């Protein structure tokens, strides 16, 4: 009976691997409810203006952003593994939609909206597929350096792309950041000062809500669970304030302020994206980038939030969760979505315990779009631009660069290369350049391994680098430790270095290679080693191996290397080989 | 005075770094002369038919091959660092010329010959430039697996490309090996049986000279220094034999046997390659491939010959030597050259002690082209095809694959991928695919590092894998050795694995990370480690490092990691940390 019980428990665990919501739904605790409702409401307050702003950034009508905030987060709450991830429109993906779809249609046209739908469908298919065939590990090829450089550069591109709304001027979509800057400067004289004033005021208010207000409230000893809702309502406040101002003073007419205009009321329409292979082919590069970048942004924040609560994120199931959420977006008038960084952090901080929080957010957005869209008619676009700018400029991260520069110059270099590649060549090429750079730098680093000639520490059994420690050495024996796996990229360097150090020590009769840092030896390195041992033998120098790791030894045995070298030339420890060679 | 003397000696050494021939010319020993003459003559006997055959393979008139065998080896003898490398036309480079130039002109036309000259010029410029800016290390990115797969596939492509001459049929140049096979099979019925018979007889004779004759002569106790000249004159013999046969029986007329025809007598003309940027741009991809592949073939044999005689090869000076040799070819009616594999081995075996051997070969070829070209009028092309086929089919190397398969599956996989990529996509793309595959497989291997939980060996100070050795463990301490550097590609795996093993041992209070296999920790891994330590602390598990290598420790100190962890959590050896944690 006991065995059966444990088996059925195993089956249940397995089912919840595929339907993660079973985990929280079947074990829902009533004490989780307050946090979920609280977080759901706060995120909704944040999301309403953000969803419209990001749709604007993507070149889409504002309601599309709201549509994308309803079904997708509900689907993710059912199929994703993070309890606190807030899925919906985000800045980075919106920018990618703008540059990708912008190649084939004019923003705000029906064709453009249709292409955005197809893009969501493609992203959904790609991510779901990647999750099903277990490609989640691909995200491992993104180093923190590349992510940091990429995020900072994309934040700049996004932020500056909003200047046109802030200044109330027309600026065409550009791929390169420098062209964008140039276009902004050229049109500075055309600035609509009323638009700029409203925008800058919004930015000021948002900055005040971001940090100083929170500190003030803390200082005044306001209850902490009130502080978050208050500070997070900054964007809703600027939306309401600027809308009232524009409609009250009729600024649309007298100052030519661009407004959002009519947003159709009613729940998201059921939409059928185009199943047109020509279009799919055109959109594929953008869809691949969004699938990858969106996943990367999402998994990074999901992991960080989960590790704080000792929860587990499954990369492949995350892909399935995000992919199906995008499929949801494609069939309900939305556009590509992913887990947003700041929104998810707020969700978690505000107390989200389960996916129920996201579902509550989605229901609130549904209410807004059913009944409250007329409120946003006079909402000026400059306010939405201000919201985006404040959101993304905080992502420009100089500290990480400084820290990496101190710790490790090659990481800092990958970061810089990625940063400038994104600014000069655009987001898609930029991230590829960044990934390749970080991989090549890694290979370069392994191509010149650190090698240390070692000596005995006092009378102990330990051997350390003669350059770093006060150690005993022996003229007829050289013991050298190679701090790298041996493979084709570094075999030449290894050979040349060994020959060099041997030539410097004339009395040498025995060479001991300490393999504690060698995690594998590939076929190229093995051949080099065999030739070297042969050459040394002809020069009257015998060769020994010490501290060979198990997996390496297994392979060496298999090809008869050990037989050729002689089992009496292999020692478990450096101490043992040195004793055998009369160095005690 | 003594100091000055040593200074002038240093200067001389430095000068000979740039003009390597000073080394052998200024110290020429009379006892080296016999070997040099002997080798020079034998290589000339081999080279005369080969040079014409490879020109045929490249789609060029036979004299171009002879021209390319005069000035280039003389220049290399002066500027190259190998004493035994025989520079001249080789099969692989000839094939690359055929596929590269064949895109822009018809073989055997004046334009084709002019393009081949320009190609030699470009290769000369590229290689010399690469040598001057020290790019010789690039060859390190070619693993033995890739070289082996590449060589075998190229040998098949080259060998089968000669079937048209053997069969006496017309077959157009193809990029893909399978198209070539198809074309051969389609034309099998058109076979000229006389041509085929002559070709097969030549192949039989050449095979007999290659091995059985040598063994026979050895058996008959012929003096070894006679055996090499005899066995190496096989190709000259088939050339003379088949030429006599064709001219004697008038086979050109009655059996439609294709012959070499008139070869203009006289020394190589002084030629001026086109300095036309449009042409250069067209030829650049081929020139890059030849520069790289030619260098690779050459340096491989140069190194192997030099190591047997304890001589040193300098990769960058080699590039300069080969580059200037190609410039020489460009200005004397030749085409791209490099150091040939089999010819250099013969040169070395026949006793070449210095570059003088190559100079003697070149002078003999000069004599041939001045006085003996009429002899080759009736030389049938099927004979030259036979010479090429015997030369290259020996390069198809299955043993290396078998050995790699036993030793290391990923090396064997790179070999296979390169082999099939060259056959299906052609030489240039194929080698790129091979290089990328070997690098990606290496990265993949480092992405799932081997980690071993270790225990104490008896009462010693040594700790080994609990799965491989009979060791003592302690329930409250887990010591785990990670056998790989920590960097962004494997941080996720590391984190997940550590959490898994910790969860399996419930009584654990201390986690010791043994860093003997960690050669560096990049910024991504550092962040992961910091988060992990934080998480472990919250679970009541303290974290220790042991056997951290000097360079890694330096970096960790720089960013304050060690201060944060606490100096009392770092130990020189596993033994010490285990003692401190009460495990003795």
CSV table of C-alpha atoms in Angstrom, one decimal, chain A residues 10-285:
chain,number,residue,atom,x,y,z
A,10,UNK,CA,5.3,10.4,-8.3
A,11,UNK,CA,2.7,10.5,-11.1
A,12,UNK,CA,1.2,13.6,-9.7
A,13,UNK,CA,4.6,15.3,-9.5
A,14,UNK,CA,5.1,14.3,-13.1
A,15,UNK,CA,1.8,15.7,-14.3
A,16,UNK,CA,2.5,19.0,-12.5
A,17,UNK,CA,5.8,19.2,-14.5
A,18,UNK,CA,3.7,19.7,-17.6
A,19,UNK,CA,0.8,21.6,-16.0
A,20,UNK,CA,2.7,23.6,-13.3
A,21,UNK,CA,-0.5,25.4,-12.1
A,22,UNK,CA,-1.7,22.1,-10.5
A,23,UNK,CA,1.1,22.7,-8.0
A,24,UNK,CA,-0.4,25.9,-6.6
A,25,UNK,CA,-4.0,25.4,-7.4
A,26,UNK,CA,-4.4,22.0,-5.7
A,27,UNK,CA,-2.5,23.2,-2.7
A,28,UNK,CA,-3.8,26.8,-2.5
A,29,UNK,CA,-3.5,28.2,1.0
A,30,UNK,CA,-6.0,30.9,2.0
A,31,UNK,CA,-3.2,32.9,3.6
A,32,UNK,CA,-1.8,33.4,0.1
A,33,UNK,CA,-4.9,35.2,-1.1
A,34,UNK,CA,-4.2,38.6,0.4
A,35,UNK,CA,-0.8,38.8,-1.2
A,36,UNK,CA,-2.1,37.6,-4.6
A,37,UNK,CA,-4.9,40.2,-4.6
A,38,UNK,CA,-2.7,43.0,-3.5
A,39,UNK,CA,0.0,42.2,-6.1
A,40,UNK,CA,-2.6,41.7,-8.8
A,41,UNK,CA,-4.1,45.2,-8.2
A,42,UNK,CA,-0.7,47.0,-8.0
A,43,UNK,CA,0.6,45.4,-11.2
A,44,UNK,CA,-2.7,46.3,-13.0
A,45,UNK,CA,-2.2,49.9,-11.9
A,46,UNK,CA,1.3,49.9,-13.3
A,47,UNK,CA,0.4,47.9,-16.4
A,48,UNK,CA,-2.5,50.0,-17.8
A,49,UNK,CA,-0.3,53.0,-18.8
A,50,UNK,CA,2.7,50.8,-19.6
A,51,UNK,CA,0.7,48.5,-21.9
A,52,UNK,CA,-0.5,51.5,-23.9
A,53,UNK,CA,3.0,53.0,-23.9
A,54,UNK,CA,4.7,49.9,-25.1
A,55,UNK,CA,2.1,49.5,-27.9
A,56,UNK,CA,3.0,53.0,-28.9
A,57,UNK,CA,6.7,52.1,-28.9
A,58,UNK,CA,5.9,49.0,-31.1
A,59,UNK,CA,4.1,51.2,-33.6
A,60,UNK,CA,0.7,49.8,-32.7
A,61,UNK,CA,-2.6,51.3,-31.5
A,62,UNK,CA,-2.8,51.5,-27.6
A,63,UNK,CA,-5.6,48.9,-27.3
A,64,UNK,CA,-3.3,46.2,-28.7
A,65,UNK,CA,-1.0,46.6,-25.7
A,66,UNK,CA,-4.1,46.1,-23.4
A,67,UNK,CA,-5.3,43.1,-25.4
A,68,UNK,CA,-1.8,41.6,-25.0
A,69,UNK,CA,-2.1,42.0,-21.2
A,70,UNK,CA,-5.2,39.8,-20.8
A,71,UNK,CA,-5.1,36.2,-22.2
A,72,UNK,CA,-1.2,35.8,-22.3
A,73,UNK,CA,-0.6,36.3,-18.5
A,74,UNK,CA,-3.5,34.0,-17.8
A,75,UNK,CA,-2.0,31.3,-20.0
A,76,UNK,CA,1.4,31.8,-18.5
A,77,UNK,CA,0.0,31.5,-15.0
A,78,UNK,CA,-1.3,28.1,-15.9
A,79,UNK,CA,1.7,26.7,-17.8
A,80,UNK,CA,4.8,28.7,-16.6
A,81,UNK,CA,6.9,27.7,-13.6
A,82,UNK,CA,7.5,31.1,-12.0
A,83,UNK,CA,4.9,32.2,-9.4
A,84,UNK,CA,5.7,35.9,-9.7
A,85,UNK,CA,6.5,36.5,-13.4
A,86,UNK,CA,4.3,39.2,-14.9
A,87,UNK,CA,3.9,38.4,-18.6
A,88,UNK,CA,2.7,41.1,-21.0
A,89,UNK,CA,4.1,43.8,-23.4
A,90,UNK,CA,7.7,44.8,-22.5
A,91,UNK,CA,10.0,47.6,-23.9
A,92,UNK,CA,12.7,45.4,-25.5
A,93,UNK,CA,10.3,43.1,-27.4
A,94,UNK,CA,8.2,46.2,-28.5
A,95,UNK,CA,11.3,47.8,-30.0
A,96,UNK,CA,12.0,44.5,-31.8
A,97,UNK,CA,8.5,44.5,-33.2
A,98,UNK,CA,8.9,48.1,-34.4
A,99,UNK,CA,12.2,47.5,-36.2
A,100,UNK,CA,11.1,44.1,-37.5
A,101,UNK,CA,7.5,44.8,-38.7
A,102,UNK,CA,8.5,48.4,-39.7
A,103,UNK,CA,10.4,47.0,-42.7
A,104,UNK,CA,7.3,45.7,-44.3
A,105,UNK,CA,4.5,48.1,-43.3
A,106,UNK,CA,3.7,51.6,-42.1
A,107,UNK,CA,3.0,51.8,-38.3
A,108,UNK,CA,-0.6,52.1,-37.2
A,109,UNK,CA,-2.0,50.6,-40.4
A,110,UNK,CA,-4.1,47.4,-40.6
A,111,UNK,CA,-1.3,45.6,-42.4
A,112,UNK,CA,1.1,46.5,-39.6
A,113,UNK,CA,-1.3,45.2,-36.9
A,114,UNK,CA,-1.8,42.0,-39.0
A,115,UNK,CA,2.0,41.5,-39.2
A,116,UNK,CA,2.4,42.0,-35.5
A,117,UNK,CA,-0.2,39.3,-34.9
A,118,UNK,CA,1.7,36.9,-37.3
A,119,UNK,CA,4.8,37.7,-35.4
A,120,UNK,CA,3.2,36.7,-32.1
A,121,UNK,CA,2.1,33.5,-33.7
A,122,UNK,CA,5.6,32.7,-35.0
A,123,UNK,CA,7.2,33.5,-31.7
A,124,UNK,CA,4.6,31.3,-30.0
A,125,UNK,CA,5.4,28.4,-32.3
A,126,UNK,CA,9.1,28.9,-32.0
A,127,UNK,CA,9.2,29.1,-28.2
A,128,UNK,CA,6.8,26.2,-27.7
A,129,UNK,CA,8.9,24.1,-30.1
A,130,UNK,CA,12.1,25.1,-28.4
A,131,UNK,CA,10.6,24.1,-25.1
A,132,UNK,CA,9.3,20.8,-26.3
A,133,UNK,CA,12.7,19.8,-27.8
A,134,UNK,CA,14.6,21.0,-24.7
A,135,UNK,CA,16.5,23.9,-26.2
A,136,UNK,CA,16.3,25.9,-23.0
A,137,UNK,CA,20.0,25.4,-22.4
A,138,UNK,CA,20.7,27.8,-25.3
A,139,UNK,CA,20.3,30.7,-22.9
A,140,UNK,CA,23.5,29.5,-21.2
A,141,UNK,CA,25.5,30.9,-24.1
A,142,UNK,CA,24.6,34.4,-23.0
A,143,UNK,CA,27.1,35.7,-20.4
A,144,UNK,CA,26.1,38.3,-17.9
A,145,UNK,CA,28.5,40.6,-19.7
A,146,UNK,CA,26.6,40.2,-23.0
A,147,UNK,CA,23.2,40.6,-21.3
A,148,UNK,CA,24.4,43.7,-19.4
A,149,UNK,CA,25.9,45.4,-22.5
A,150,UNK,CA,22.8,44.5,-24.5
A,151,UNK,CA,20.3,45.8,-22.0
A,152,UNK,CA,22.1,49.1,-21.5
A,153,UNK,CA,22.3,49.7,-25.3
A,154,UNK,CA,18.7,48.6,-26.0
A,155,UNK,CA,17.6,50.9,-23.1
A,156,UNK,CA,19.3,53.8,-24.8
A,157,UNK,CA,17.8,53.0,-28.2
A,158,UNK,CA,14.3,52.7,-26.7
A,159,UNK,CA,14.6,55.8,-24.5
A,160,UNK,CA,15.9,58.0,-27.4
A,161,UNK,CA,13.2,56.6,-29.7
A,162,UNK,CA,10.7,58.3,-27.5
A,163,UNK,CA,12.1,61.7,-27.9
A,164,UNK,CA,9.9,62.3,-31.0
A,165,UNK,CA,6.8,62.0,-28.8
A,166,UNK,CA,8.4,64.1,-26.0
A,167,UNK,CA,9.3,66.8,-28.4
A,168,UNK,CA,6.2,66.5,-30.5
A,169,UNK,CA,8.1,66.1,-33.8
A,170,UNK,CA,8.2,63.5,-36.6
A,171,UNK,CA,11.2,61.2,-36.7
A,172,UNK,CA,11.4,58.1,-38.9
A,173,UNK,CA,12.3,54.7,-37.5
A,174,UNK,CA,16.0,54.0,-37.8
A,175,UNK,CA,18.2,50.9,-37.2
A,176,UNK,CA,21.2,52.8,-35.9
A,177,UNK,CA,21.3,54.7,-32.7
A,178,UNK,CA,23.6,57.4,-34.3
A,179,UNK,CA,21.1,58.1,-37.1
A,180,UNK,CA,18.4,58.4,-34.5
A,181,UNK,CA,20.5,61.0,-32.5
A,182,UNK,CA,21.3,62.9,-35.6
A,183,UNK,CA,17.6,63.0,-36.6
A,184,UNK,CA,16.6,64.2,-33.1
A,185,UNK,CA,19.2,67.0,-33.2
A,186,UNK,CA,18.1,68.1,-36.6
A,187,UNK,CA,14.5,68.5,-35.4
A,188,UNK,CA,15.3,70.2,-32.1
A,189,UNK,CA,14.2,73.6,-33.4
A,190,UNK,CA,10.8,72.2,-34.3
A,191,UNK,CA,10.1,71.2,-30.7
A,192,UNK,CA,6.6,71.6,-29.4
A,193,UNK,CA,7.4,73.3,-26.1
A,194,UNK,CA,4.0,72.5,-24.5
A,195,UNK,CA,4.5,68.8,-25.3
A,196,UNK,CA,8.0,68.9,-23.9
A,197,UNK,CA,6.8,70.7,-20.7
A,198,UNK,CA,4.1,68.1,-20.1
A,199,UNK,CA,6.6,65.3,-20.8
A,200,UNK,CA,9.3,66.7,-18.5
A,201,UNK,CA,6.8,67.3,-15.7
A,202,UNK,CA,5.7,63.6,-16.0
A,203,UNK,CA,9.3,62.5,-15.9
A,204,UNK,CA,9.9,64.6,-12.8
A,205,UNK,CA,6.8,63.2,-11.0
A,206,UNK,CA,7.8,59.6,-12.0
A,207,UNK,CA,11.3,60.0,-10.6
A,208,UNK,CA,9.9,61.5,-7.4
A,209,UNK,CA,7.6,58.5,-7.1
A,210,UNK,CA,10.4,56.1,-7.9
A,211,UNK,CA,12.7,56.7,-4.9
A,212,UNK,CA,12.3,60.0,-2.9
A,213,UNK,CA,8.6,59.4,-2.2
A,214,UNK,CA,9.2,55.9,-0.9
A,215,UNK,CA,12.0,57.1,1.4
A,216,UNK,CA,9.7,59.9,2.6
A,217,UNK,CA,6.9,57.5,3.4
A,218,UNK,CA,9.2,55.2,5.2
A,219,UNK,CA,10.5,58.1,7.2
A,220,UNK,CA,7.0,59.1,8.1
A,221,UNK,CA,6.5,55.5,9.2
A,222,UNK,CA,3.7,54.7,6.8
A,223,UNK,CA,2.9,50.9,6.9
A,224,UNK,CA,5.2,49.1,4.4
A,225,UNK,CA,2.3,47.4,2.7
A,226,UNK,CA,0.9,50.8,1.8
A,227,UNK,CA,4.1,52.2,0.4
A,228,UNK,CA,4.3,49.9,-2.6
A,229,UNK,CA,0.8,50.7,-3.9
A,230,UNK,CA,1.4,54.4,-3.4
A,231,UNK,CA,4.8,54.6,-5.1
A,232,UNK,CA,3.7,52.3,-8.0
A,233,UNK,CA,0.7,54.5,-8.9
A,234,UNK,CA,3.0,57.2,-10.2
A,235,UNK,CA,2.3,56.4,-13.9
A,236,UNK,CA,-1.4,56.2,-13.3
A,237,UNK,CA,-1.2,59.6,-11.7
A,238,UNK,CA,0.7,61.2,-14.5
A,239,UNK,CA,-1.7,59.6,-17.0
A,240,UNK,CA,-4.8,61.0,-15.2
A,241,UNK,CA,-3.2,64.4,-14.5
A,242,UNK,CA,-1.9,65.1,-18.1
A,243,UNK,CA,-5.2,63.8,-19.6
A,244,UNK,CA,-7.2,66.2,-17.4
A,245,UNK,CA,-4.8,69.0,-18.3
A,246,UNK,CA,-5.1,68.4,-22.1
A,247,UNK,CA,-8.8,68.0,-22.1
A,248,UNK,CA,-9.5,70.9,-19.7
A,249,UNK,CA,-7.3,73.4,-21.5
A,250,UNK,CA,-8.2,72.0,-25.0
A,251,UNK,CA,-4.4,71.6,-25.6
A,252,UNK,CA,-5.0,69.3,-28.5
A,253,UNK,CA,-6.5,72.1,-30.5
A,254,UNK,CA,-4.6,75.2,-29.3
A,255,UNK,CA,-1.1,73.6,-28.8
A,256,UNK,CA,-1.2,70.8,-31.3
A,257,UNK,CA,-0.6,68.1,-28.6
A,258,UNK,CA,-0.7,64.6,-30.0
A,259,UNK,CA,-3.2,62.5,-28.1
A,260,UNK,CA,-4.1,58.8,-27.9
A,261,UNK,CA,-7.6,59.3,-29.3
A,262,UNK,CA,-10.4,56.8,-29.5
A,263,UNK,CA,-9.7,53.4,-28.0
A,264,UNK,CA,-12.4,50.9,-29.0
A,265,UNK,CA,-14.2,49.5,-26.0
A,266,UNK,CA,-14.9,45.8,-25.6
A,267,UNK,CA,-13.0,42.6,-24.9
A,268,UNK,CA,-10.1,41.5,-27.2
A,269,UNK,CA,-11.4,40.4,-30.6
A,270,UNK,CA,-10.8,36.8,-31.6
A,271,UNK,CA,-8.2,37.1,-34.4
A,272,UNK,CA,-6.8,34.7,-36.9
A,273,UNK,CA,-3.2,35.5,-37.9
A,274,UNK,CA,-2.1,35.1,-41.5
A,275,UNK,CA,-0.9,31.6,-42.3
A,276,UNK,CA,1.1,32.9,-45.3
A,277,UNK,CA,4.5,31.3,-45.7
A,278,UNK,CA,6.0,34.4,-47.6
A,279,UNK,CA,5.1,36.6,-44.6
A,280,UNK,CA,6.4,34.0,-42.2
A,281,UNK,CA,9.7,33.9,-44.0
A,282,UNK,CA,10.1,37.6,-43.9
A,283,UNK,CA,9.3,37.8,-40.2
A,284,UNK,CA,11.4,34.8,-39.2
A,285,UNK,CA,14.6,36.6,-38.3
